Structure formats: structure tokens, C-alpha cells
Coordinates of N, CA and C in Angstrom, one line a residue:
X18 N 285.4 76.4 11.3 CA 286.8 75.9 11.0 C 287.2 74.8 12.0
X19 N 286.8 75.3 13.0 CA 287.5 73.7 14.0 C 286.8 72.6 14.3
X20 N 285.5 72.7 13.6 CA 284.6 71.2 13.0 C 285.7 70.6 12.0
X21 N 286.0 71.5 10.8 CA 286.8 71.0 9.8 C 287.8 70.7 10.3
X22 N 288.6 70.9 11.0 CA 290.2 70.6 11.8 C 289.6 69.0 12.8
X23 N 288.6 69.0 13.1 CA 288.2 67.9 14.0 C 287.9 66.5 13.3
X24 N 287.6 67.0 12.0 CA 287.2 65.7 10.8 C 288.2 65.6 10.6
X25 N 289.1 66.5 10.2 CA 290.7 65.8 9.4 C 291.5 65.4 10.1
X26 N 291.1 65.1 11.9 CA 292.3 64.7 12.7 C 292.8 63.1 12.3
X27 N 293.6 62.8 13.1 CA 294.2 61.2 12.4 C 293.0 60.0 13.5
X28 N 292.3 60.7 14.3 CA 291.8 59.7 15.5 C 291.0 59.2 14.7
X29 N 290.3 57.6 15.2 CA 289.5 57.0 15.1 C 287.9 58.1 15.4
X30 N 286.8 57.7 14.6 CA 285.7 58.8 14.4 C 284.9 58.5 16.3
X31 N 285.2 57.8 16.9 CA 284.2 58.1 18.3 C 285.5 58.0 19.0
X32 N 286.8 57.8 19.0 CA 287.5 59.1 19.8 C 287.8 60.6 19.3
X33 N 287.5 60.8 19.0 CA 287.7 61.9 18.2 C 286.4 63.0 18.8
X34 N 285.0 62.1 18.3 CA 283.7 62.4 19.2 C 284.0 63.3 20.4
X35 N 284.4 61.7 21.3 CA 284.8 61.9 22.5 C 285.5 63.2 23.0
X36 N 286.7 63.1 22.5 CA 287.7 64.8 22.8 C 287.3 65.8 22.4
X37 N 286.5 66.1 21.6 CA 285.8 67.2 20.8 C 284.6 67.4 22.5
X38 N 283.8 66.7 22.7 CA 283.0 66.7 23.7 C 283.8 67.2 25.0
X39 N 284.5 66.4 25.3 CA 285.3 66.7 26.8 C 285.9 68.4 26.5
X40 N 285.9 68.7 25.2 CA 286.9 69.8 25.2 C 286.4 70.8 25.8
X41 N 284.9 70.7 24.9 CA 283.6 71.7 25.2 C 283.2 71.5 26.0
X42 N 283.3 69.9 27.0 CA 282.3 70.6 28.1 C 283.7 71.4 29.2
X43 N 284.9 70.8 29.4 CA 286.1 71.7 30.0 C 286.0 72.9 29.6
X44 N 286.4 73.7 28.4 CA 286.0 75.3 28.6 C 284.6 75.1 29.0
X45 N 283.1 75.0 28.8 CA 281.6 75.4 29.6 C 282.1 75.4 30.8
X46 N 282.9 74.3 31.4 CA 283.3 74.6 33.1 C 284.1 75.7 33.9
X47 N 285.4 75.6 32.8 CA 286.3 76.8 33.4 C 285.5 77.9 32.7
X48 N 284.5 78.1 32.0 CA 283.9 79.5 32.0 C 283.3 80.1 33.2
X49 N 282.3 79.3 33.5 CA 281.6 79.4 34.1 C 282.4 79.5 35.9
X50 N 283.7 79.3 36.0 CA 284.5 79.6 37.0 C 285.0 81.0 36.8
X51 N 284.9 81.7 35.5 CA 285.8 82.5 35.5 C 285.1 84.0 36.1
X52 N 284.1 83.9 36.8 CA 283.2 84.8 37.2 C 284.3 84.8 39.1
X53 N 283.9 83.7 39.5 CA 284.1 83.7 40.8 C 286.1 83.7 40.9
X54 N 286.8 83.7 39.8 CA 288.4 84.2 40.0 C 288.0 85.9 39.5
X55 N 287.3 86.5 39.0 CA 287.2 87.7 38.9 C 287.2 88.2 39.6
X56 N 286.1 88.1 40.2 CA 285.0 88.4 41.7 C 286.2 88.1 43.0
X57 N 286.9 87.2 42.9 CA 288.0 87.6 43.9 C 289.2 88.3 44.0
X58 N 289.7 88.3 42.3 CA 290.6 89.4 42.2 C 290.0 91.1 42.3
X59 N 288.9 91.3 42.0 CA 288.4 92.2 41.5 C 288.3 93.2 43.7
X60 N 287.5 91.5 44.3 CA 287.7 91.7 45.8 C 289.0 92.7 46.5
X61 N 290.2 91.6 46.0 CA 291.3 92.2 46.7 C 291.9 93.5 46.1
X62 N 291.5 93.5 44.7 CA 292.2 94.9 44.3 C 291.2 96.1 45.0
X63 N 290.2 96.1 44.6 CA 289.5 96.9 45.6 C 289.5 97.2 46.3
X64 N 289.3 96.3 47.9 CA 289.5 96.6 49.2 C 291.3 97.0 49.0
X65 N 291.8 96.4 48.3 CA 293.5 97.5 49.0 C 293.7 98.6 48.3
X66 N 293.2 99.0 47.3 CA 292.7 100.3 46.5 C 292.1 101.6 47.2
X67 N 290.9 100.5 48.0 CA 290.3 101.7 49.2 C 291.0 102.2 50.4
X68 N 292.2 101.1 50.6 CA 293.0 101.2 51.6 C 294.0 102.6 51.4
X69 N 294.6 102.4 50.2 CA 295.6 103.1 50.0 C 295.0 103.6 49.4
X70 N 293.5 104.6 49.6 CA 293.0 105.7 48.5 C 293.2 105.9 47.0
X71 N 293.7 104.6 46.4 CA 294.1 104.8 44.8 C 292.8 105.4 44.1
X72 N 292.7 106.2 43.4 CA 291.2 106.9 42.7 C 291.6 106.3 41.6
X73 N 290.3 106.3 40.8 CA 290.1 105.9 39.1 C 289.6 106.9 38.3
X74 N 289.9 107.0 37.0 CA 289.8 108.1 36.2 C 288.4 107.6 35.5
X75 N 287.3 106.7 35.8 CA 286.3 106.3 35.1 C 285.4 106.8 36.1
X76 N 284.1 106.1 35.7 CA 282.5 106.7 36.8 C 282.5 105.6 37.7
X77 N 283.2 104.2 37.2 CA 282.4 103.0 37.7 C 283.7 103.1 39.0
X78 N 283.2 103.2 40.1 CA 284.1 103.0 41.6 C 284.7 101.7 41.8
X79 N 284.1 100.4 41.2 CA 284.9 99.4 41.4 C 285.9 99.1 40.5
X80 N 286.2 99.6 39.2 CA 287.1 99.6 38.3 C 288.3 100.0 39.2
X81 N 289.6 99.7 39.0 CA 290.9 100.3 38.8 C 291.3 99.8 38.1
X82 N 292.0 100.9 37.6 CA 293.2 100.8 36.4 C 294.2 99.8 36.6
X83 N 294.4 99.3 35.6 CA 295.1 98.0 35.3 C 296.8 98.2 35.9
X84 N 297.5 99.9 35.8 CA 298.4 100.0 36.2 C 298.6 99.9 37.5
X85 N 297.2 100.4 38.7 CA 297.2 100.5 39.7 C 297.1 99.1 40.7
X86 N 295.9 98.1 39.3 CA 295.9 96.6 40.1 C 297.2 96.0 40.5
X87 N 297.9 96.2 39.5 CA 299.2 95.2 39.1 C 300.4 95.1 40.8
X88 N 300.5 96.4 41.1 CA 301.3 96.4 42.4 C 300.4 96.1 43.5
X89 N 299.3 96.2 43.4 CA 298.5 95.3 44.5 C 298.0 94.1 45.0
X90 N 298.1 93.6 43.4 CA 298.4 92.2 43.7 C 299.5 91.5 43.7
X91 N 300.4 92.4 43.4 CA 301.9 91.9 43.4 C 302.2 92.1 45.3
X92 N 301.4 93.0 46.1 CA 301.2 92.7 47.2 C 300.4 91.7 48.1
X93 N 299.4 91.5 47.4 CA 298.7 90.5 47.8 C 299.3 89.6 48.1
X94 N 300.2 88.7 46.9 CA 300.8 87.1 46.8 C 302.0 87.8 47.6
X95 N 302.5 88.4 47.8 CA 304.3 88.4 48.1 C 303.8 88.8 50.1
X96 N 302.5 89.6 50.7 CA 302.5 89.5 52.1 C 301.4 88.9 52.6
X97 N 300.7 88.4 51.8 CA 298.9 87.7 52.0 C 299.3 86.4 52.0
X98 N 300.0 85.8 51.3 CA 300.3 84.1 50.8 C 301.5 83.9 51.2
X99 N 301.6 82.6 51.8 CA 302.7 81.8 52.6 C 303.3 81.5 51.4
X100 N 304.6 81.3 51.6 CA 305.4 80.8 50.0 C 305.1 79.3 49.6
X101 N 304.2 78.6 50.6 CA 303.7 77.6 50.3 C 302.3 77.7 49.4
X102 N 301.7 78.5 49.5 CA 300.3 78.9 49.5 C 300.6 79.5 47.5
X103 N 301.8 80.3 47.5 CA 302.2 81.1 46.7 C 302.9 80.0 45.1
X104 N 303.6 78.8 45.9 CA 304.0 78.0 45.2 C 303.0 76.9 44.5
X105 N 301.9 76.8 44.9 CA 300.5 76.1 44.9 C 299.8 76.6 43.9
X106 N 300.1 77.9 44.0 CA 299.3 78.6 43.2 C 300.0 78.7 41.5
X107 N 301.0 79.2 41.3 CA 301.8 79.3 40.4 C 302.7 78.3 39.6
X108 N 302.8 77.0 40.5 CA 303.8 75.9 40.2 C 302.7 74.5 40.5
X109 N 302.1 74.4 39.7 CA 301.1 72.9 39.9 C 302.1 72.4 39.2
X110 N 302.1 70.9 39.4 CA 302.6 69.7 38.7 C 302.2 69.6 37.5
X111 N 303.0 69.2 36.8 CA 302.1 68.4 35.4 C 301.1 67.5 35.7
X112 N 302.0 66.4 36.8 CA 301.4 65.2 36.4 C 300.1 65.8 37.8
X113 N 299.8 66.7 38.4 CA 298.9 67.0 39.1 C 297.5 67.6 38.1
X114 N 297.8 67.6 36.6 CA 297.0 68.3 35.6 C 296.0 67.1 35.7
X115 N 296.1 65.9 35.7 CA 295.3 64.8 34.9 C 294.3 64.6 36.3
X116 N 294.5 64.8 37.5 CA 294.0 64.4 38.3 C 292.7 65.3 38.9
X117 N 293.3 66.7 38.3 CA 292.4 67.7 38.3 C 291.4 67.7 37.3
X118 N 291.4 66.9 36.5 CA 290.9 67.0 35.2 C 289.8 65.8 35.6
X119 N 290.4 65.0 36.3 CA 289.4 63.5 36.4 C 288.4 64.0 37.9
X120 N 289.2 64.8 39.0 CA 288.5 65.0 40.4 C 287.3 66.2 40.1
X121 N 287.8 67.1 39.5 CA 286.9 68.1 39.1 C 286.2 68.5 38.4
X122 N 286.3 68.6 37.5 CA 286.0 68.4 35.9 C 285.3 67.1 35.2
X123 N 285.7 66.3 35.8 CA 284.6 64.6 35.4 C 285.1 64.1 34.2
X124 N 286.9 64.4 33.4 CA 287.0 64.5 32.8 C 287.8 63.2 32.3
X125 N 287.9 62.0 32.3 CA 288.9 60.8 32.3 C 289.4 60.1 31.2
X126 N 288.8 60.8 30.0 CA 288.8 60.2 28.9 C 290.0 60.2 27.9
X127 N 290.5 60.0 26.3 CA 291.6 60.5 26.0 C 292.4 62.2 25.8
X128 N 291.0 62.6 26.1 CA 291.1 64.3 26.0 C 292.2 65.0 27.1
X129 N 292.5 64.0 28.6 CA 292.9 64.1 29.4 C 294.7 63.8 29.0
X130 N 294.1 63.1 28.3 CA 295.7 62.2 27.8 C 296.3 63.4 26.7
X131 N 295.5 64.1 25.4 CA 295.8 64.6 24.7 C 296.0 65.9 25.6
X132 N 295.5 66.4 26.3 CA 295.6 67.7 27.3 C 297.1 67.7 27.6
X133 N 297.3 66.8 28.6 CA 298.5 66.5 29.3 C 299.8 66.4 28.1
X134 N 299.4 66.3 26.5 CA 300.5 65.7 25.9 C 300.8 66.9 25.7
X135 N 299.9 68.1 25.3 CA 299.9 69.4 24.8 C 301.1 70.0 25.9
X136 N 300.2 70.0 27.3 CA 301.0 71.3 28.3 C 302.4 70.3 28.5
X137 N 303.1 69.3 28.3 CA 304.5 68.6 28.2 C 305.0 69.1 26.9
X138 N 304.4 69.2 26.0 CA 305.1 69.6 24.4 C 305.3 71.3 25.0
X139 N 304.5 71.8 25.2 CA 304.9 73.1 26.0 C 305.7 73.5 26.7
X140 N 306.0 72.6 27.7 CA 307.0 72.6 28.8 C 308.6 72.6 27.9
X141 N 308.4 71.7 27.1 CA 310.0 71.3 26.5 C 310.2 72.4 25.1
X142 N 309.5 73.3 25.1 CA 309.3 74.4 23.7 C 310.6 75.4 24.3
X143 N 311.4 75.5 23.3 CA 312.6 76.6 23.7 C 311.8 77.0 22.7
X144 N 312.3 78.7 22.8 CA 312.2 80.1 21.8 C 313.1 79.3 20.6

């Protein structure tokens, strides 16, 4: 289906190419990131889990329950992180989206442009 959504866009056929490429290789990237934000949430819930003895109702010891993570990481960010550190994390720029997109990601093309037009149409969406 989103081959057929990709033919019927209004773009010229090698931009079109283009953003269809960038799209795919951006998720292959943030996938392949989404191991090492696990792996550190998974860290801090854990070690403060062990701290405060929280037990789990499964076999696997590194599991905790989703009810138990939730106030530990709501400890984490609110005594672990500076409100600078805290604000960085949760409040990026817009216009800091395109730069991350071109520094890290290798990404510079219209897909960057059409990215940024997305999370702005987003931004201005009332319910």
C-alpha cells in the first residue's frame, strides 16, 4: 500500500525517489538506535527496582512491570537530570529537527524539508 501512496504523490518521479529512500534509510537508523534507548531505560529501571526491592510477578528478573517502571522514571528525570538536562530532553526545537537530520542521520535532502513540514502541521493541530 505505501508503494501505491508513493506513486500517486503530486512530486516529480526522482523526488519522490529521493524521500521514499531517505524515509527508509531514517527509520533503518532510528531502529537500529532503538536497542541502545532500551538498554538504558531498561538500565535505570532496574538498578532503582533493585534499590527499592520492587519484585516482578514473571520468571525473567530484568522485567518490571510497566506500573512499577513508570514512578521510577518519573524519579529518574525529576532527581537524576538538571532541568536543563530535563528540558533538552523533552523540548528540542523544531527548527533543531533539520539539523539533526542533516548531522546525524546524513539526511539533507527534500525528505528533511517534508519531515519538518509534517512535525509544524503537528505543532499548530488543535483537537
Amino acid at each position: 500500500q505505501e508503494i501505491n501512496a508513493a506513486k500517486a504523490s503530486p512530486w516529480p518521479e526522482d523526488m519522490r525517489d529521493q524521500i521514499w529512500g531517505d524515509r527508509l534509510l531514517l527509520r533503518f537508523k532510528m531502529k537500529k538506535e532503538m536497542k541502545d534507548y532500551r538498554n538504558f531505560l531498561e538500565e535505570v529501571v532496574k538498578d532503582e527496582a533493585a534499590s527499592k526491592n520492587v519484585t516482578n510477578n514473571n520468571c525473567d528478573e530484568t522485567n518490571v512491570a510497566i506500573q512499577d517502571a513508570i514512578p521510577i522514571l518519573h524519579h529518574f528525570c525529576t532527581n537524576q537530570l538538571s532541568p536543563y538536562e530535563l528540558k533538552e530532553l523533552f523540548q528540542l526545537q523544531r527548527s533543531g529537527l533539520t539539523e539533526i537530520l542533516k548531522s546525524k542521520y546524513k539526511i539533507t535532502s527534500a525528505y528533511a524539508i517534508v519531515f519538518c513540514a509534517v512535525v509544524e502541521q503537528l505543532s499548530n493541530f488543535h483537537h
